[in-house]
PDB file of C-alpha atoms in Angstrom:
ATOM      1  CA  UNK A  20      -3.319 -40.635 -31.577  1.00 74.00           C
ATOM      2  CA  UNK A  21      -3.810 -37.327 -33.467  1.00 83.00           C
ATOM      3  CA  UNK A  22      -6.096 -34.641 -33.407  1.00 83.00           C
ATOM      4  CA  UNK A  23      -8.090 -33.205 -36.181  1.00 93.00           C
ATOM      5  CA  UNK A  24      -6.917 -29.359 -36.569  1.00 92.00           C
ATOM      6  CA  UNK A  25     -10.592 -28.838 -35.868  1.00 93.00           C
ATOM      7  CA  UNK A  26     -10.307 -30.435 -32.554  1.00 94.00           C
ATOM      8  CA  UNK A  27      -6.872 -28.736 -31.771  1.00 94.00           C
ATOM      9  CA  UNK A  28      -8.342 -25.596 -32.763  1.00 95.00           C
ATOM     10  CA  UNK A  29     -11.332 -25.586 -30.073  1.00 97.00           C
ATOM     11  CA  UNK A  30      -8.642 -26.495 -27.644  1.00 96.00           C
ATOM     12  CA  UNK A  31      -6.835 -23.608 -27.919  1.00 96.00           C
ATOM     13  CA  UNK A  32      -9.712 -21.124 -28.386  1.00 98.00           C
ATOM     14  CA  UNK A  33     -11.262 -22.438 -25.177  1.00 98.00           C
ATOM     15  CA  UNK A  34      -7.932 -22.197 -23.655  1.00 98.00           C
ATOM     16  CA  UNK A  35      -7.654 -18.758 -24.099  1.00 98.00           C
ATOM     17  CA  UNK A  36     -10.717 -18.221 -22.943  1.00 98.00           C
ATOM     18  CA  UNK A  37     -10.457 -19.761 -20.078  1.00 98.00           C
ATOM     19  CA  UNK A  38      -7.080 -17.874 -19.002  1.00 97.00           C
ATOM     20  CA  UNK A  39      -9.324 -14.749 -19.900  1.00 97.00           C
ATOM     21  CA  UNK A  40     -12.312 -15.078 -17.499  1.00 97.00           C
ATOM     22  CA  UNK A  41      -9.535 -15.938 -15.171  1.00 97.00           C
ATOM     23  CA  UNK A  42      -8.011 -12.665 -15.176  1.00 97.00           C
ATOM     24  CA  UNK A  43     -10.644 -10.471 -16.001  1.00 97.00           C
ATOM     25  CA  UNK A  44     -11.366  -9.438 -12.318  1.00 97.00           C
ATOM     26  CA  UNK A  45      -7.844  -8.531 -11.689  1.00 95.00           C
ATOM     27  CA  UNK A  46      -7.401  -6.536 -14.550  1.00 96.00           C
ATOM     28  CA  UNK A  47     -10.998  -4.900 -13.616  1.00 96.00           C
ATOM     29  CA  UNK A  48      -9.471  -3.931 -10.461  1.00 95.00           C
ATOM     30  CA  UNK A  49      -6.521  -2.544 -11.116  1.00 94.00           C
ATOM     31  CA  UNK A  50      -7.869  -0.687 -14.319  1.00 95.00           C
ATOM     32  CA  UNK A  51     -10.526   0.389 -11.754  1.00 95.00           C
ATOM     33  CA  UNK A  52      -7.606   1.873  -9.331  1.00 94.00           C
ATOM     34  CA  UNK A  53      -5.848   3.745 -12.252  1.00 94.00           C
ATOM     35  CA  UNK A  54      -9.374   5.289 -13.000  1.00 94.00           C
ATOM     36  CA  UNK A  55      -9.629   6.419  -9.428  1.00 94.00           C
ATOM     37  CA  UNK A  56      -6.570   7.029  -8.019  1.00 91.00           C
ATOM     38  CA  UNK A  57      -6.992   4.818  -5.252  1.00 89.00           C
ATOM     39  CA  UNK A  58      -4.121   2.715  -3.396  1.00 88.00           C
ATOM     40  CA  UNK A  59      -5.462   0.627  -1.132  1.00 85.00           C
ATOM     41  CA  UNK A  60      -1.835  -1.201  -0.440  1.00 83.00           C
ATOM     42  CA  UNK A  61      -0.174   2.220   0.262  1.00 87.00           C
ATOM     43  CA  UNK A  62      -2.646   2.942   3.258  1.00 78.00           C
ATOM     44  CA  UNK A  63      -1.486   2.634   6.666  1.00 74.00           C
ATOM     45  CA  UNK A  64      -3.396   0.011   9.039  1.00 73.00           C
ATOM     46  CA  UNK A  65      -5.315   1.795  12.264  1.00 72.00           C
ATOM     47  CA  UNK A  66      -3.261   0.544  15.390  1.00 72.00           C
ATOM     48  CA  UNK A  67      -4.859  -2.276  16.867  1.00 75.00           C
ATOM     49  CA  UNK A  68      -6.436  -2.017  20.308  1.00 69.00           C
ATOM     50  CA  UNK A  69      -6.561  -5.249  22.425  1.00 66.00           C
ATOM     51  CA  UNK A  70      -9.226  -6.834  24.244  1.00 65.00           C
ATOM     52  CA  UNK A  71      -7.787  -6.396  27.557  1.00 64.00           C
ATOM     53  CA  UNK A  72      -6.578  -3.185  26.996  1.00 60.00           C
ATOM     54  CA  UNK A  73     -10.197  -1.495  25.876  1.00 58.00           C
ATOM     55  CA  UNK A  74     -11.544  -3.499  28.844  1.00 62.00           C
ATOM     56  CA  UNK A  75      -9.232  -1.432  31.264  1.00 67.00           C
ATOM     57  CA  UNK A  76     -10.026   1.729  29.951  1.00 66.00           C
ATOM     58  CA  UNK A  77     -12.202   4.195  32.150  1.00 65.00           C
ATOM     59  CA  UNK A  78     -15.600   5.282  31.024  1.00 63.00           C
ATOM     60  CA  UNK A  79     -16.241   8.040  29.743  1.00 68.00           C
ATOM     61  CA  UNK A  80     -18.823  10.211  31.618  1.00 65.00           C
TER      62      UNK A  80
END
């Protein structure tokens, strides 16, 4: 079976489109990071405290 060009056509357009609202946010982001300056994946984590550790500590007076 073939398709009518017209057919094809609307296909490919909404395609595109598709792939286009898919990637929007991620380019928003990163063209939002090159605005600012801001590198979220180059920051170091805080060190993690466990439970049983921050139940041992003294209080503080």
């Amino acid at each position: 079976m073939k398709l009518e060009k017209t057919t094809q056509s609307r296909i490919v357009r909404n395609a595109l489109l598709s792939l286009f609202l898919y990637a929007l946010p991620i380019l928003l982001m990163f063209v939002t990071f090159y605005f600012t300056g801001q590198r979220p994946w180059e920051k170091k984590q805080p060190a993690k405290t466990s439970a049983v550790s921050a139940k041992n500590k003294p209080a503080q007076p």
